[in-house]
mmCIF file of C-alpha atoms in Angstrom:
data_model
loop_
_atom_site.group_PDB
_atom_site.id
_atom_site.type_symbol
_atom_site.label_atom_id
_atom_site.label_comp_id
_atom_site.label_asym_id
_atom_site.label_seq_id
_atom_site.Cartn_x
_atom_site.Cartn_y
_atom_site.Cartn_z
ATOM 1 C CA MET A 235 41.344 -2.108 -12.203
ATOM 2 C CA ARG A 236 42.003 -5.842 -12.140
ATOM 3 C CA GLU A 237 39.191 -8.227 -11.193
ATOM 4 C CA ILE A 238 38.941 -12.019 -11.104
ATOM 5 C CA VAL A 239 35.626 -13.711 -11.891
ATOM 6 C CA LEU A 240 35.708 -17.021 -10.075
ATOM 7 C CA ASP A 241 33.720 -20.216 -9.539
ATOM 8 C CA THR A 242 34.299 -23.544 -7.806
ATOM 9 C CA GLU A 243 32.706 -26.975 -7.867
ATOM 10 C CA THR A 244 32.745 -29.111 -4.727
ATOM 11 C CA THR A 245 31.777 -32.472 -3.286
ATOM 12 C CA GLY A 246 29.109 -30.917 -1.076
ATOM 13 C CA PHE A 247 28.014 -27.905 0.928
ATOM 14 C CA GLU A 248 30.238 -27.744 4.006
ATOM 15 C CA PRO A 249 34.021 -28.040 4.274
ATOM 16 C CA ALA A 250 33.516 -28.587 8.007
ATOM 17 C CA GLU A 251 31.827 -31.878 7.089
ATOM 18 C CA GLY A 252 34.809 -33.025 5.012
ATOM 19 C CA HIS A 253 33.695 -31.706 1.637
ATOM 20 C CA ARG A 254 36.348 -30.491 -0.776
ATOM 21 C CA ILE A 255 36.873 -28.439 -3.931
ATOM 22 C CA VAL A 256 37.023 -30.473 -7.165
ATOM 23 C CA GLU A 257 37.275 -27.677 -9.765
ATOM 24 C CA ILE A 258 38.327 -24.021 -9.864
ATOM 25 C CA GLY A 259 37.730 -21.746 -12.841
ATOM 26 C CA ALA A 260 38.604 -18.055 -13.038
ATOM 27 C CA ILE A 261 38.992 -15.373 -15.694
ATOM 28 C CA GLU A 262 40.793 -12.056 -15.490
ATOM 29 C CA LEU A 263 39.120 -8.714 -16.201
ATOM 30 C CA PHE A 264 40.952 -5.419 -16.574
ATOM 31 C CA ASN A 265 38.746 -2.337 -16.358
ATOM 32 C CA HIS A 266 35.778 -4.711 -16.690
ATOM 33 C CA LEU A 267 37.022 -6.245 -19.950
ATOM 34 C CA PRO A 268 38.290 -9.854 -20.319
ATOM 35 C CA THR A 269 42.023 -10.026 -20.959
ATOM 36 C CA GLY A 270 42.042 -13.636 -22.156
ATOM 37 C CA ARG A 271 43.951 -14.870 -19.088
ATOM 38 C CA THR A 272 42.264 -17.758 -17.309
ATOM 39 C CA PHE A 273 42.939 -20.204 -14.499
ATOM 40 C CA HIS A 274 41.355 -23.666 -14.610
ATOM 41 C CA ARG A 275 42.169 -26.755 -12.586
ATOM 42 C CA TYR A 276 40.412 -29.977 -11.692
ATOM 43 C CA VAL A 277 41.324 -31.112 -8.188
ATOM 44 C CA ASN A 278 41.526 -34.552 -6.624
ATOM 45 C CA PRO A 279 39.385 -34.181 -3.461
ATOM 46 C CA GLU A 280 41.001 -37.202 -1.792
ATOM 47 C CA ARG A 281 37.566 -38.589 -0.991
ATOM 48 C CA SER A 282 34.626 -40.168 -2.831
ATOM 49 C CA MET A 283 32.107 -38.105 -4.772
ATOM 50 C CA PRO A 284 28.554 -38.111 -3.382
ATOM 51 C CA THR A 285 25.848 -38.929 -5.923
ATOM 52 C CA GLU A 286 24.074 -35.616 -5.351
ATOM 53 C CA ALA A 287 27.199 -33.604 -6.195
ATOM 54 C CA PHE A 288 27.997 -35.776 -9.220
ATOM 55 C CA GLN A 289 24.540 -35.035 -10.604
ATOM 56 C CA VAL A 290 25.296 -31.295 -10.404
ATOM 57 C CA HIS A 291 28.703 -31.171 -12.119
ATOM 58 C CA GLY A 292 29.358 -34.659 -13.521
ATOM 59 C CA LEU A 293 32.854 -34.939 -12.023
ATOM 60 C CA GLY A 294 33.287 -38.473 -10.747
ATOM 61 C CA ASP A 295 35.888 -40.456 -8.855
ATOM 62 C CA ASP A 296 37.445 -42.044 -11.970
ATOM 63 C CA PHE A 297 37.896 -38.667 -13.680
ATOM 64 C CA LEU A 298 39.361 -36.931 -10.626
ATOM 65 C CA ARG A 299 41.632 -39.736 -9.414
ATOM 66 C CA ASP A 300 44.711 -38.609 -11.397
ATOM 67 C CA LYS A 301 44.168 -34.878 -10.952
ATOM 68 C CA PRO A 302 46.448 -32.793 -8.707
ATOM 69 C CA ARG A 303 45.562 -32.282 -5.054
ATOM 70 C CA PHE A 304 44.749 -28.778 -3.868
ATOM 71 C CA ALA A 305 48.138 -28.457 -2.219
ATOM 72 C CA GLU A 306 49.749 -28.893 -5.645
ATOM 73 C CA ILE A 307 47.784 -26.102 -7.328
ATOM 74 C CA ALA A 308 47.343 -23.702 -4.389
ATOM 75 C CA ALA A 309 50.398 -21.546 -5.121
ATOM 76 C CA ALA A 310 49.456 -21.142 -8.784
ATOM 77 C CA PHE A 311 45.916 -20.202 -7.777
ATOM 78 C CA LEU A 312 47.079 -17.567 -5.297
ATOM 79 C CA ASP A 313 49.497 -16.184 -7.868
ATOM 80 C CA PHE A 314 46.663 -15.836 -10.401
ATOM 81 C CA VAL A 315 44.221 -14.079 -8.071
ATOM 82 C CA GLY A 316 46.958 -11.827 -6.700
ATOM 83 C CA GLY A 317 46.992 -10.017 -3.403
ATOM 84 C CA ASP A 318 44.404 -7.293 -3.931
ATOM 85 C CA SER A 319 42.294 -7.943 -7.031
ATOM 86 C CA ARG A 320 38.556 -7.939 -6.486
ATOM 87 C CA LEU A 321 36.996 -11.414 -6.692
ATOM 88 C CA VAL A 322 33.634 -11.484 -8.476
ATOM 89 C CA ILE A 323 31.726 -14.561 -7.302
ATOM 90 C CA HIS A 324 28.123 -15.747 -7.536
ATOM 91 C CA ASN A 325 27.090 -16.577 -3.950
ATOM 92 C CA ALA A 326 30.499 -15.535 -2.700
ATOM 93 C CA SER A 327 30.173 -16.873 0.846
ATOM 94 C CA PHE A 328 29.968 -20.455 -0.482
ATOM 95 C CA ASP A 329 33.107 -20.326 -2.640
ATOM 96 C CA MET A 330 35.083 -18.262 -0.152
ATOM 97 C CA LYS A 331 34.501 -20.660 2.736
ATOM 98 C CA PHE A 332 35.739 -23.553 0.594
ATOM 99 C CA LEU A 333 38.754 -21.675 -0.749
ATOM 100 C CA ASN A 334 39.795 -20.531 2.708
ATOM 101 C CA ALA A 335 39.236 -23.974 4.181
ATOM 102 C CA GLU A 336 41.467 -25.524 1.519
ATOM 103 C CA LEU A 337 44.119 -22.819 2.020
ATOM 104 C CA SER A 338 44.071 -23.289 5.779
ATOM 105 C CA TRP A 339 44.572 -27.057 5.420
ATOM 106 C CA VAL A 340 47.819 -26.445 3.509
ATOM 107 C CA ASN A 341 48.962 -23.599 5.790
ATOM 108 C CA LEU A 342 48.688 -20.831 3.199
ATOM 109 C CA PRO A 343 47.340 -17.287 3.696
ATOM 110 C CA LEU A 344 43.566 -16.929 3.622
ATOM 111 C CA ILE A 345 41.717 -14.563 1.282
ATOM 112 C CA ALA A 346 39.921 -11.667 2.980
ATOM 113 C CA MET A 347 36.167 -11.825 2.522
ATOM 114 C CA GLU A 348 36.216 -8.075 1.863
ATOM 115 C CA ARG A 349 37.821 -8.787 -1.512
ATOM 116 C CA ALA A 350 34.745 -10.671 -2.731
ATOM 117 C CA LEU A 351 31.898 -9.022 -4.617
ATOM 118 C CA ASP A 352 28.781 -11.206 -4.482
ATOM 119 C CA THR A 353 26.814 -11.014 -7.744
ATOM 120 C CA VAL A 354 23.787 -12.685 -6.100
ATOM 121 C CA ALA A 355 23.522 -9.756 -3.690
ATOM 122 C CA LEU A 356 24.171 -7.316 -6.544
ATOM 123 C CA ALA A 357 21.372 -8.870 -8.633
ATOM 124 C CA ARG A 358 18.923 -8.868 -5.715
ATOM 125 C CA ARG A 359 19.561 -5.178 -5.077
ATOM 126 C CA LYS A 360 19.037 -4.352 -8.737
ATOM 127 C CA PHE A 361 16.031 -6.651 -9.304
ATOM 128 C CA PRO A 362 14.265 -7.096 -5.946
ATOM 129 C CA GLY A 363 12.105 -10.216 -5.799
ATOM 130 C CA ALA A 364 13.370 -11.594 -9.131
ATOM 131 C CA PRO A 365 15.269 -14.905 -9.458
ATOM 132 C CA ALA A 366 19.013 -14.384 -9.014
ATOM 133 C CA SER A 367 20.426 -17.722 -10.185
ATOM 134 C CA LEU A 368 23.063 -17.641 -12.899
ATOM 135 C CA ASP A 369 20.667 -19.249 -15.384
ATOM 136 C CA ALA A 370 17.922 -16.739 -14.552
ATOM 137 C CA LEU A 371 20.292 -13.796 -15.027
ATOM 138 C CA CYS A 372 21.544 -15.208 -18.332
ATOM 139 C CA ARG A 373 17.925 -15.340 -19.518
ATOM 140 C CA ARG A 374 17.262 -11.799 -18.299
ATOM 141 C CA PHE A 375 20.237 -10.381 -20.194
ATOM 142 C CA GLY A 376 19.934 -12.584 -23.297
ATOM 143 C CA ILE A 377 23.231 -14.375 -22.639
ATOM 144 C CA ASP A 378 23.578 -17.744 -24.373
ATOM 145 C CA ASN A 379 23.997 -20.424 -21.724
ATOM 146 C CA SER A 380 22.978 -23.355 -23.930
ATOM 147 C CA ALA A 381 26.343 -25.067 -23.304
ATOM 148 C CA ARG A 382 25.607 -25.207 -19.581
ATOM 149 C CA GLU A 383 24.158 -28.707 -19.359
ATOM 150 C CA LYS A 384 25.911 -29.188 -16.007
ATOM 151 C CA HIS A 385 27.767 -26.833 -13.714
ATOM 152 C CA GLY A 386 31.383 -26.241 -14.750
ATOM 153 C CA ALA A 387 33.673 -23.775 -13.020
ATOM 154 C CA LEU A 388 35.317 -22.196 -16.077
ATOM 155 C CA LEU A 389 32.151 -22.003 -18.189
ATOM 156 C CA ASP A 390 30.227 -20.583 -15.241
ATOM 157 C CA SER A 391 32.961 -17.974 -14.717
ATOM 158 C CA GLU A 392 32.710 -16.930 -18.364
ATOM 159 C CA LEU A 393 28.918 -16.627 -18.115
ATOM 160 C CA LEU A 394 29.197 -14.785 -14.808
ATOM 161 C CA ALA A 395 31.620 -12.268 -16.319
ATOM 162 C CA GLU A 396 28.991 -11.377 -18.930
ATOM 163 C CA VAL A 397 26.257 -11.210 -16.285
ATOM 164 C CA TYR A 398 28.445 -9.043 -14.054
ATOM 165 C CA LEU A 399 29.115 -6.538 -16.816
ATOM 166 C CA GLU A 400 25.373 -6.261 -17.425
ATOM 167 C CA LEU A 401 24.663 -5.842 -13.704
ATOM 168 C CA ILE A 402 27.059 -2.910 -13.441
ATOM 169 C CA GLY A 403 25.662 -1.230 -16.542
ATOM 170 C CA GLY A 404 27.167 -2.865 -19.587
ATOM 171 C CA ARG A 405 30.646 -3.072 -21.069
ATOM 172 C CA GLN A 406 31.633 0.620 -20.784
ATOM 173 C CA PRO A 407 31.184 1.564 -17.123
ATOM 174 C CA ASP A 408 34.559 3.300 -17.040
ATOM 175 C CA LEU A 409 34.621 4.477 -20.670
ATOM 176 C CA VAL A 410 37.804 2.488 -21.236
ATOM 177 C CA LEU A 411 38.615 0.911 -24.583
ATOM 178 C CA ALA A 412 40.827 -2.083 -25.240
ATOM 179 C CA VAL A 413 43.333 -0.853 -27.785
ATOM 180 C CA SER A 414 45.874 -3.641 -27.588
ATOM 181 C CA ALA A 415 46.391 -7.149 -26.315
ATOM 182 C CA GLY A 416 47.581 -5.527 -23.108
ATOM 183 C CA LEU A 417 44.332 -3.532 -22.865
ATOM 184 C CA ALA A 418 46.081 -0.175 -22.571
ATOM 185 C CA SER A 419 43.756 2.697 -21.698
ATOM 186 C CA ALA A 420 42.801 4.886 -24.648
ATOM 187 C CA GLY A 421 43.932 8.475 -24.359
ATOM 188 C CA PRO A 422 46.314 11.104 -25.711
ATOM 189 C CA ALA A 423 49.376 9.110 -24.686
ATOM 190 C CA SER A 424 48.279 6.072 -26.661
ATOM 191 C CA GLY A 425 47.804 7.979 -29.913
ATOM 192 C CA TRP A 426 44.260 6.666 -30.244
ATOM 193 C CA LYS A 427 41.699 8.971 -31.850
ATOM 194 C CA PRO A 428 37.978 8.404 -32.331
ATOM 195 C CA ALA A 429 36.886 7.523 -35.863
ATOM 196 C CA PRO A 430 33.731 6.246 -37.564
ATOM 197 C CA ARG A 431 33.295 2.494 -37.765
ATOM 198 C CA PRO A 432 34.597 1.159 -41.104
ATOM 199 C CA VAL A 433 31.428 -0.894 -41.398
ATOM 200 C CA ALA A 434 28.196 0.293 -39.776
ATOM 201 C CA LEU A 435 26.612 -2.017 -37.253
ATOM 202 C CA PRO A 436 23.569 -3.824 -38.648
ATOM 203 C CA ALA A 437 20.133 -2.583 -37.600
ATOM 204 C CA ARG A 438 18.546 -4.609 -34.820
ATOM 205 C CA VAL A 439 14.995 -3.481 -35.602
ATOM 206 C CA THR A 440 12.949 -6.109 -37.421
ATOM 207 C CA ASP A 441 10.543 -5.416 -40.319
ATOM 208 C CA GLU A 442 7.661 -6.320 -38.014
ATOM 209 C CA GLU A 443 8.823 -3.750 -35.442
ATOM 210 C CA ARG A 444 9.139 -1.053 -38.129
ATOM 211 C CA ALA A 445 5.626 -1.788 -39.365
ATOM 212 C CA ALA A 446 4.213 -1.706 -35.832
ATOM 213 C CA HIS A 447 5.923 1.631 -35.146
ATOM 214 C CA ALA A 448 4.633 3.128 -38.394
ATOM 215 C CA ALA A 449 1.101 2.027 -37.534
ATOM 216 C CA LEU A 450 1.404 3.581 -34.060
ATOM 217 C CA VAL A 451 2.639 6.908 -35.472
ATOM 218 C CA GLU A 452 -0.170 6.955 -38.022
ATOM 219 C CA ALA A 453 -2.737 6.347 -35.290
ATOM 220 C CA LEU A 454 -1.405 9.341 -33.325
ATOM 221 C CA GLY A 455 -2.452 11.718 -36.115
ATOM 222 C CA GLU A 456 -0.739 14.631 -37.847
ATOM 223 C CA GLY A 457 0.421 16.215 -34.581
ATOM 224 C CA ALA A 458 2.592 13.240 -33.625
ATOM 225 C CA ILE A 459 6.108 14.362 -32.710
ATOM 226 C CA TRP A 460 7.540 11.391 -34.639
ATOM 227 C CA LYS A 461 6.392 13.002 -37.919
ATOM 228 C CA ARG A 462 8.824 15.887 -37.416
ATOM 229 C CA PHE A 463 11.713 13.521 -38.058
ATOM 230 C CA GLY A 464 12.385 11.805 -41.358
#
């Protein structure tokens, strides 16, 4: 299954008020694993950048002035996302309304909202009442977002891909292994066979945690079930 994790940066909140896309970043997943294919473009919005938006993403008029207009990158964008791949987006309604507004202005086909999976809604269903921002979810799952000083579409897509995989249960929801650059499915036809790791993964239990566990087992007495195992 092919999915596209996608993010945009804009000049404001409403395309109906003349706001435009200034950056698109997207990464490709196949069976929930990154393939290494990405799409990233800065876009000349053909208007000035409001101070409030500049403070969010740091993309100013001087930087964007020589970048391509949306009309010049629209075909490449549509080719990358394809006609039926699921689009994984944080707060999908925001990005989708901008993408479809931009597509409509250059007379290109719109993207059906049904293709979008909103990770904000997914996070709120899984963790009711908890913060669902991208930063909050990175903290929850221990994902390093230290490079995220400002919003950036490609970096945010990369972080969102990691968050998404955690939200759906980790990196093996479909029990599919990447066995080649093309991410062919493992199975009898591929010739792949399970084998022990050549080097064992390092233990993630600290000395302090071992000592605390040993003290707990000792306090439980001789009948503790833990003492049946070496």
